[in-house]
Coordinates of C-alpha atoms in Angstrom, one line a residue:
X25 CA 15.8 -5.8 -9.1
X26 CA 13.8 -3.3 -6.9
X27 CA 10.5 -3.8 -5.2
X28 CA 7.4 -2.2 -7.0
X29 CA 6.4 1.3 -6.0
X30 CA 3.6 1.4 -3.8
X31 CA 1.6 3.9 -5.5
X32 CA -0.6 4.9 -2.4
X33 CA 2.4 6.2 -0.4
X34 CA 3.1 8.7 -3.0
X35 CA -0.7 10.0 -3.3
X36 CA -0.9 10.1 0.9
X37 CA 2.3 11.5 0.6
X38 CA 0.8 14.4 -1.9
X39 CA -2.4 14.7 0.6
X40 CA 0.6 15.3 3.4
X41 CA 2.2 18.1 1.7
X42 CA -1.1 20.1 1.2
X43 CA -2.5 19.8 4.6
X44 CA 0.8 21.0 5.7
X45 CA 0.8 24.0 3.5
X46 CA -2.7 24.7 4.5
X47 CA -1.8 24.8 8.2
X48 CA 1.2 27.1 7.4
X49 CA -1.3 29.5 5.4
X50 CA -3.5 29.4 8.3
X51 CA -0.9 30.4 10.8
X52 CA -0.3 33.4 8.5
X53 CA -3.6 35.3 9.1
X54 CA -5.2 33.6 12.3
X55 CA -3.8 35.8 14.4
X56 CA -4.1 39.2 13.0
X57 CA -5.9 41.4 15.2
X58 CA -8.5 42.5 12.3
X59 CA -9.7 39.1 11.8
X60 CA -13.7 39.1 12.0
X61 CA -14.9 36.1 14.5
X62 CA -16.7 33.9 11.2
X63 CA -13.5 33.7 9.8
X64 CA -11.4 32.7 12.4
X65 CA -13.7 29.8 13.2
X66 CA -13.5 28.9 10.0
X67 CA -10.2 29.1 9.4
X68 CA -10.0 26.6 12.9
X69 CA -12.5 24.0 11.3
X70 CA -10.1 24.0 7.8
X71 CA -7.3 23.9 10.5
X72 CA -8.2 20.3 12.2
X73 CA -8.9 18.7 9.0
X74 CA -4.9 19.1 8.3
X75 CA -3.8 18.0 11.3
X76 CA -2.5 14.4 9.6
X77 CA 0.3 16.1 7.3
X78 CA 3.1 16.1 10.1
X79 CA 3.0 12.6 11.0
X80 CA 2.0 11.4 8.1
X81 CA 5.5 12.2 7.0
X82 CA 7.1 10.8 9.7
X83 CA 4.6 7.3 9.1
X84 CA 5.9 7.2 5.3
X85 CA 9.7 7.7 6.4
X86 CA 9.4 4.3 8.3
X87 CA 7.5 2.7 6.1
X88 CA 10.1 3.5 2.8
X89 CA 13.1 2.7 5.3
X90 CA 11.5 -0.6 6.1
X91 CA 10.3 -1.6 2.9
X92 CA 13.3 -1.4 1.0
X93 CA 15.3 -2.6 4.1
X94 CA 13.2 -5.6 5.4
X95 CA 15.1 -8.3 4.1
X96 CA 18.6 -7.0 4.2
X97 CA 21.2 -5.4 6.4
X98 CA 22.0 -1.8 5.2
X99 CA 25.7 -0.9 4.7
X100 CA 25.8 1.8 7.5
X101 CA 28.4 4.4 5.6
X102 CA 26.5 4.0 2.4
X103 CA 23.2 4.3 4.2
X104 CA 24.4 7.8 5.8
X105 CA 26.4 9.4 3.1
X106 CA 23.1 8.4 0.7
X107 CA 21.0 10.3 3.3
X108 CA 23.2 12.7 4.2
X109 CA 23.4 14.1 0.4
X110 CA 19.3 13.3 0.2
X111 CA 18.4 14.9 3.0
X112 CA 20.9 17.1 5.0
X113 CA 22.4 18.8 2.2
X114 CA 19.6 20.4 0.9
X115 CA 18.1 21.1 4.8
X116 CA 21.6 23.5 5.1
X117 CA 21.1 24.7 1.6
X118 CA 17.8 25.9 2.3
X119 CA 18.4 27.2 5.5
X120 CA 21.3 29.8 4.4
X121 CA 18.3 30.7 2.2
X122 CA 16.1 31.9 4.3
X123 CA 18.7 33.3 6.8
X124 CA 19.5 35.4 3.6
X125 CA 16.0 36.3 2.7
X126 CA 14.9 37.2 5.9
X127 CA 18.1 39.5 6.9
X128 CA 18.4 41.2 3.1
X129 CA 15.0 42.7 4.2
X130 CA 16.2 43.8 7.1
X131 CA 17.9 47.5 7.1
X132 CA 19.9 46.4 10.2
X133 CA 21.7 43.8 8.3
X134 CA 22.9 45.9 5.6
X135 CA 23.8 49.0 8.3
X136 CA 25.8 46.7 10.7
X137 CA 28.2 45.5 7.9
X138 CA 29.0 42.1 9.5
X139 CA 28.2 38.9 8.5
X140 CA 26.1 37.3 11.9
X141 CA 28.0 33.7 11.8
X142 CA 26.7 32.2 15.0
X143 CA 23.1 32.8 13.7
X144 CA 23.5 31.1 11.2
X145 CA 25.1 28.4 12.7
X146 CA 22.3 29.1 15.4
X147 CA 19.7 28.3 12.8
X148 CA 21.7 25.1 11.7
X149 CA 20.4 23.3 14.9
X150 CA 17.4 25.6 15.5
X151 CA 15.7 26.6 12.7
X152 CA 13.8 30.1 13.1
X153 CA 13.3 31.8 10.0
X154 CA 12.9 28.7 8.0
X155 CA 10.6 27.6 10.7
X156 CA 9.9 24.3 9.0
X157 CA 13.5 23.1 8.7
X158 CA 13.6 21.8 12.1
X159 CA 11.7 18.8 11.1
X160 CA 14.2 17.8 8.6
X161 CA 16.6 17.3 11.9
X162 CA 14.1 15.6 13.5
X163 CA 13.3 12.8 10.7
X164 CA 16.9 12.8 10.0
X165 CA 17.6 11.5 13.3
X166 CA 15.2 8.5 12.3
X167 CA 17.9 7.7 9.3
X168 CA 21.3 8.0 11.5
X169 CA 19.3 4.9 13.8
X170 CA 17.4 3.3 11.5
X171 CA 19.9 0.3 11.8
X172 CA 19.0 0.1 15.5
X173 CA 15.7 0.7 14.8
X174 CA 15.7 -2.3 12.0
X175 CA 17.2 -5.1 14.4
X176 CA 15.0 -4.0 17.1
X177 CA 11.9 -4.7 14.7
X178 CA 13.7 -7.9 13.8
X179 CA 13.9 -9.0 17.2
X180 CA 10.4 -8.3 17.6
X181 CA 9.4 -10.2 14.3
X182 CA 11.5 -13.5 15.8
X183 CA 9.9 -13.4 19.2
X184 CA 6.4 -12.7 17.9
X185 CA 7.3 -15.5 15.6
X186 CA 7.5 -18.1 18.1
X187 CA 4.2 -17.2 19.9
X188 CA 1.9 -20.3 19.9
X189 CA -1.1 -18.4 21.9
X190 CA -1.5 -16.2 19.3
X191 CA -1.5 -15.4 15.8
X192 CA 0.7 -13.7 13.5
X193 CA -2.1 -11.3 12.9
X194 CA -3.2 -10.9 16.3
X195 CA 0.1 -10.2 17.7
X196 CA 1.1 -7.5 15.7
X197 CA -2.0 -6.0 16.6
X198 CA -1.6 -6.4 20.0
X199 CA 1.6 -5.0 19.8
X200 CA 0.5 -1.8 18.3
X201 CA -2.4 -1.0 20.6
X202 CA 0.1 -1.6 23.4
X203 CA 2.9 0.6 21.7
X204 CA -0.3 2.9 21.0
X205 CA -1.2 3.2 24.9
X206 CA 2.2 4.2 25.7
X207 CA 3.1 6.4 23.6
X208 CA -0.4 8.3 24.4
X209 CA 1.2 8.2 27.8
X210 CA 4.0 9.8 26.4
X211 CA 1.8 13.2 24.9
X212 CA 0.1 12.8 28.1
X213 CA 3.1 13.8 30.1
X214 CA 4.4 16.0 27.2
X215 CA 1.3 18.3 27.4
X216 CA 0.1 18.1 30.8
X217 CA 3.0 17.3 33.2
X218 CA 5.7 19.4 31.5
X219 CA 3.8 22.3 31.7
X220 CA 6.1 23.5 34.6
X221 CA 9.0 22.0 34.2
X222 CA 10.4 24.5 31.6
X223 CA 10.3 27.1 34.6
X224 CA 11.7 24.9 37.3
X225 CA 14.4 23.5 35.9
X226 CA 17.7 24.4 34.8
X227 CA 19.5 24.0 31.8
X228 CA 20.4 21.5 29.7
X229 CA 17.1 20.0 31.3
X230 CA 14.9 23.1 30.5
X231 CA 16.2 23.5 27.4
X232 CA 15.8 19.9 26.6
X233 CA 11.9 20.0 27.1
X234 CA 11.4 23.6 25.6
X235 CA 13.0 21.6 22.1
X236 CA 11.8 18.2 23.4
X237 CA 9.3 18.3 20.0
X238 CA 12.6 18.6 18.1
X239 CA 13.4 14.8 18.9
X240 CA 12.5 11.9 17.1
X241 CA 11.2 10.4 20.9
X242 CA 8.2 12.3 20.5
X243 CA 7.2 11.0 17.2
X244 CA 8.4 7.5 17.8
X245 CA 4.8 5.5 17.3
X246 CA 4.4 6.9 13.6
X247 CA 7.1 5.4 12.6
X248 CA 6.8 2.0 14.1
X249 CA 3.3 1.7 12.6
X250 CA 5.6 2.3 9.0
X251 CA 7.1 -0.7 9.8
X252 CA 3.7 -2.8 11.1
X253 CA 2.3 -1.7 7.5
X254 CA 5.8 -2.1 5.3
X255 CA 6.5 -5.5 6.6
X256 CA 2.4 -6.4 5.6
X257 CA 1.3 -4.8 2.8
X258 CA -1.5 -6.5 1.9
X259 CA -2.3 -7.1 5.7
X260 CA -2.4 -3.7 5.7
X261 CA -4.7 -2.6 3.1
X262 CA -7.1 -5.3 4.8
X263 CA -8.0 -4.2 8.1
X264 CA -7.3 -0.5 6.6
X265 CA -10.7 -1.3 4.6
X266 CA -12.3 -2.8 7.1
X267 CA -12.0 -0.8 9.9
X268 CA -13.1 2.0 7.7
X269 CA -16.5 2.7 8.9
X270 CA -15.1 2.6 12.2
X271 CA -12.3 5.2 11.5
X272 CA -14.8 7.9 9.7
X273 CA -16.9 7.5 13.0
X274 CA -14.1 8.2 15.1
X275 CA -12.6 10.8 13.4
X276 CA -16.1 12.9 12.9
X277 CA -16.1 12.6 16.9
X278 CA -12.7 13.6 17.2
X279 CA -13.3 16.7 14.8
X280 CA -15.8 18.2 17.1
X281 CA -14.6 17.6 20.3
X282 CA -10.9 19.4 19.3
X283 CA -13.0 22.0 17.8
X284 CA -15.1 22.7 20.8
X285 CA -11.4 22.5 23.2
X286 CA -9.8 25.4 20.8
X287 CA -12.8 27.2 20.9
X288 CA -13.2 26.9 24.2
X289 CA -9.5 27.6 25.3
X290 CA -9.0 30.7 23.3
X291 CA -10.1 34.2 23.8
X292 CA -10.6 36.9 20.9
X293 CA -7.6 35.4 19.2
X294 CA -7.7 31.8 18.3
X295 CA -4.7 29.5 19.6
X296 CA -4.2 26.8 17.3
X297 CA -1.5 25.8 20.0
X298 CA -4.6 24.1 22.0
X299 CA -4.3 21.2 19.2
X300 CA -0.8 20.7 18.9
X301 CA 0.8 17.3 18.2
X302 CA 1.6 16.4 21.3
X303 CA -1.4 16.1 22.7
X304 CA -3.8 12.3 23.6
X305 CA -6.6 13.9 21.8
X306 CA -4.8 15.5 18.6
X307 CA -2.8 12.1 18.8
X308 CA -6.2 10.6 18.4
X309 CA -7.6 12.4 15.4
X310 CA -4.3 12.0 13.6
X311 CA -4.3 8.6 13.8
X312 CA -8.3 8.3 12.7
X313 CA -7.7 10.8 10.1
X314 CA -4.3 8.9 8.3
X315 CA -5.8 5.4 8.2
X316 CA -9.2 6.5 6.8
X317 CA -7.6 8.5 3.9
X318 CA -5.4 5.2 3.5
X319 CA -8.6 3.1 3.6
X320 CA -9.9 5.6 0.9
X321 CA -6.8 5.3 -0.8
X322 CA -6.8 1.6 -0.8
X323 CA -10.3 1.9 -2.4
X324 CA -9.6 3.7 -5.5
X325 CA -5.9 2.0 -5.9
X326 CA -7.7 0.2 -9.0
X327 CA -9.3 3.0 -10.7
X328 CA -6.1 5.4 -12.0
X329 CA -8.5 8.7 -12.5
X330 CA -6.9 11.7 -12.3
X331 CA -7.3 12.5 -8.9
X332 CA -5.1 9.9 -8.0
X333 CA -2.5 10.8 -10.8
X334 CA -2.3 14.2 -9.8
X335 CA -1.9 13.4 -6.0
X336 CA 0.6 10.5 -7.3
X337 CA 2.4 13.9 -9.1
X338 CA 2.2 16.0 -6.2
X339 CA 4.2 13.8 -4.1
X340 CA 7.2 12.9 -5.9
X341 CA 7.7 16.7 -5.8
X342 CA 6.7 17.6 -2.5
X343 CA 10.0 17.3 -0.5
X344 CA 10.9 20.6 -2.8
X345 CA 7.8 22.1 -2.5
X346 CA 7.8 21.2 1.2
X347 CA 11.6 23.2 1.6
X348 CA 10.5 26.0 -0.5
X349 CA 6.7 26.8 0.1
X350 CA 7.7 28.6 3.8
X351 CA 9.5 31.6 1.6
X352 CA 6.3 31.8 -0.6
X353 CA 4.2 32.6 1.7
X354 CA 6.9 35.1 3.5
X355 CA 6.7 36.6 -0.1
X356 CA 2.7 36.5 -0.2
X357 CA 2.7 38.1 3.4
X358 CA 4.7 41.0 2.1
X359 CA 1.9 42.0 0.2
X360 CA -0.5 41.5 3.0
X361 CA 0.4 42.2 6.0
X362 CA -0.1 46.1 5.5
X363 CA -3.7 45.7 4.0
X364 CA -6.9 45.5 6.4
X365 CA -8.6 42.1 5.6
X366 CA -11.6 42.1 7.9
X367 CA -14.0 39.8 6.5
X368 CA -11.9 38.4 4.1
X369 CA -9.2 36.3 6.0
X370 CA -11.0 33.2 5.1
X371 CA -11.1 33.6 0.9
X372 CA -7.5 35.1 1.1
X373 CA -5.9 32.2 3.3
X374 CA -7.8 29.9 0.2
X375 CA -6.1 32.0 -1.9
X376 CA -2.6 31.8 -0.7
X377 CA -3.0 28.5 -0.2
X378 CA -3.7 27.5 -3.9
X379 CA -0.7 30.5 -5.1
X380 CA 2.1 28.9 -2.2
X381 CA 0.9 25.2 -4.0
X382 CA 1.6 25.9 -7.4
X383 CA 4.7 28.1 -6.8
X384 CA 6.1 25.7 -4.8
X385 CA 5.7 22.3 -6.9
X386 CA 6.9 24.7 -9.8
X387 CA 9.6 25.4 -8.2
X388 CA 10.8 22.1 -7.1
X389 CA 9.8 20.6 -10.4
X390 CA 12.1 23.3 -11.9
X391 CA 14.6 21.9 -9.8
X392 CA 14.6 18.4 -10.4
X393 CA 15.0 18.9 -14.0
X394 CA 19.0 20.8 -12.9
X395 CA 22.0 19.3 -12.1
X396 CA 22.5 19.0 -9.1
X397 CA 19.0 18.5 -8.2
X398 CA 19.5 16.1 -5.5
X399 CA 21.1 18.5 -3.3
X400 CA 18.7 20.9 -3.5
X401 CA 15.3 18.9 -3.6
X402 CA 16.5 15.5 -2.8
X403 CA 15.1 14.5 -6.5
X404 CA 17.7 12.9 -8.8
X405 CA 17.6 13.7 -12.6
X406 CA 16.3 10.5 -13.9
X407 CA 18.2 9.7 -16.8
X408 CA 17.1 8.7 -20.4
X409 CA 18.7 5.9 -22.1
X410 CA 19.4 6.0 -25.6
X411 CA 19.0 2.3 -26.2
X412 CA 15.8 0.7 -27.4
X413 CA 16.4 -2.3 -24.9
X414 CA 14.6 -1.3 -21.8
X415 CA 15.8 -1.1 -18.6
X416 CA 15.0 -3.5 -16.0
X417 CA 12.8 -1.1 -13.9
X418 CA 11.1 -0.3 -16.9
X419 CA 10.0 -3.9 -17.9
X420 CA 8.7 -5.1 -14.9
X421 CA 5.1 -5.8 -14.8
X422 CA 2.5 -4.3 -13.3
X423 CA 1.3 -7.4 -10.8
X424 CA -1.8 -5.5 -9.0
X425 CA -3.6 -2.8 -9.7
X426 CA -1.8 -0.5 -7.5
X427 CA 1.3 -1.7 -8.0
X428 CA 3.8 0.8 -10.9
X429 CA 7.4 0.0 -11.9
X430 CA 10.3 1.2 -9.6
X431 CA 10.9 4.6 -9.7
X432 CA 13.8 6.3 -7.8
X433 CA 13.4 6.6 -4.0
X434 CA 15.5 9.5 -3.6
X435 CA 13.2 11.8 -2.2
X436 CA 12.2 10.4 1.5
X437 CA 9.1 11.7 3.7
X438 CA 9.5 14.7 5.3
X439 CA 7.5 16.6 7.5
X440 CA 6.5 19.7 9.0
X441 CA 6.3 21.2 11.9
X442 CA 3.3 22.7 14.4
X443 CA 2.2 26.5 14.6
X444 CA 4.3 28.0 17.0

């Protein structure tokens, strides 16, 4: 029998997938050179408001992994080839995809007659023209140790266990403020100290640090905290509640003050760059940001309105939508790129953000409904049975508001990568 679905993942999940989308439309027409000065401020303050989506993704990865894993020791080969077909598959399927779309537009490509293998095995390891794909390496690598990752958090459990000074409560909360200072460390060093390195070194070690956001080292604390709430649920929901207040407070503050930095760091053009993920004070606002819209979430987990169902929609198809929205908005771009824009950057980038939405959840709904559909949007047909006995899934009870019958977990968080 399988655990009930957890319907606020799937809604956070759907809030994920749109920040991320937004950020991408962003990128698209920040940094043309005819952008008026309101709009690209604008376009910054819609900017910071998304900067959750990433690790969100990451942050629901763990917490699905260690959910369905908590209690039980995963079957390594069946865990990977699962994964592998979930995941990888369609990453390499939609990477020769837009290696194709990008160099069928290209006169070069069709004048040189060759077929360019080693950029496409180039783009395998370090996605370019799918410049979102990389992530899906990066969150794979998460899957490939999760076994480690699970006895580790085991371990941990046992030990914290035993603890007579404190709590259960108390040390797990410890835990993660002490896991939180050092991996703030970590974006410290990552965004300040490394600045130089690049240059100085040689490779692999350059190499390593140019790509070092490519490895799951750098995103490490999101999914440990999918564990902490996993392993807690209810624990969870809790303090998510009532450290709200405190979390709206702390991200208005954080709002302003990476505001103010980008503004302050760029010159006519705006570099988004200033904010990126590894950074203490975008680590900050993420984190503020994430838990509040849980706490909201938690909130309205009882009411079912629309909103919620549309989000709860949204997210079971957003892995697709996620793969394919990046050639949407190449498609969009074709049309305007060779337009002047000046004063209107702001309603077209709302614009292309609502057309890049609906294409792409069409598309991936499409999709799930082929055969074949988990290899190309890591959704599995879900298949009707012809019986009027019900299935097991189907009759088990609803036991909190919140709570739905299993579904199928095929699709796993995903995210997305900065602006580069």
């Amino acid at each position: 029998m399988s655990k009930p679905r957890i319907e606020e993942w799937t809604q956070l999940r759907g809030m994920a997938f749109l920040a991320i989308v937004m950020q991408h439309n962003i990128a698209e027409y920040i940094y043309r050179a005819d952008i008026a000065q309101p709009d690209s401020i604008m376009l910054t303050m819609i900017y910071h408001l998304t900067r959750f989506g990433t690790p969100t993704f990451v942050f629901l990865a763990g917490v699905l992994l260690f959910y369905h894993h908590s209690h039980k020791k995963p079957d390594y080969p069946h865990f990977i080839r699962k994964r592998f077909g979930d995941i990888y598959v369609p990453f390499v399927l939609w990477t020769l995809i837009y290696w194709l779309a990008v160099r069928i537009f290209t006169p070069e490509f069709w004048q040189s007659g060759t077929f360019d293998v080693r950029s496409l095995i180039r783009e395998l390891f370090l996605p370019q023209t799918g410049y979102h794909l990389w992530f899906v390496l990066m969150v794979f690598q998460f899957y490939v140790l999760f076994p480690l990752f699970l006895r580790a958090a085991q371990f941990v459990q046992r030990k914290l266990g035993k603890m007579t000074k404190l709590t259960g409560t108390q040390s797990v909360i410890a835990l993660v403020l002490i896991a939180a200072a050092l991996y703030t460390m970590l974006m410290k060093w990552s965004y300040y100290d490394t600045a130089g390195w690049t240059v100085a070194l040689s490779p692999p070690w350059s190499t390593l640090l140019e790509y070092r956001s490519y490895s799951w080292v750098m995103y490490w604390f999101y999914f440990l905290l999918g564990a902490v709430c996993a392993w807690g649920i209810e624990h969870w929901r809790h303090w998510m509640v009532r450290a709200l207040p405190w979390l709206i407070c702390l991200f208005i503050g954080m709002y302003i003050w990476l505001g103010y930095d980008v503004l302050k760091g760029s010159g006519d053009i705006v570099n988004l760059n200033i904010s990126t993920y590894l950074k203490p004070t975008t680590f900050i606002i993420i984190m503020a940001q994430m838990l509040m819209l849980y706490g909201f979430l938690v909130l309205l987990r009882s009411k079912n309105t629309r909103f919620q169902q549309l989000f709860t929609w949204i997210g079971r198809y957003s892995f697709g939508g996620y793969l394919v929205h990046a050639l949407i908005i190449y498609c969009i771009a074709y049309v305007t790129r060779p337009l002047l824009l000046t004063g209107w950057h702001l309603p077209v980038t709302l614009l292309s953000f609502l057309v890049t939405v609906s294409i792409s959840l069409a598309i991936s709904w499409g999709l799930s409904k082929l055969p074949g559909s988990r290899f190309t949007v890591g959704l599995q047909r879900r298949k009707r049975s012809n019986s009027p006995i019900r299935s097991t899934d189907e009759s088990l009870p609803r036991q909190k508001a919140g709570y739905s019958t299993s579904l199928s977990t095929k699709q796993q968080a995903l995210a997305e990568p900065d602006v580069h």
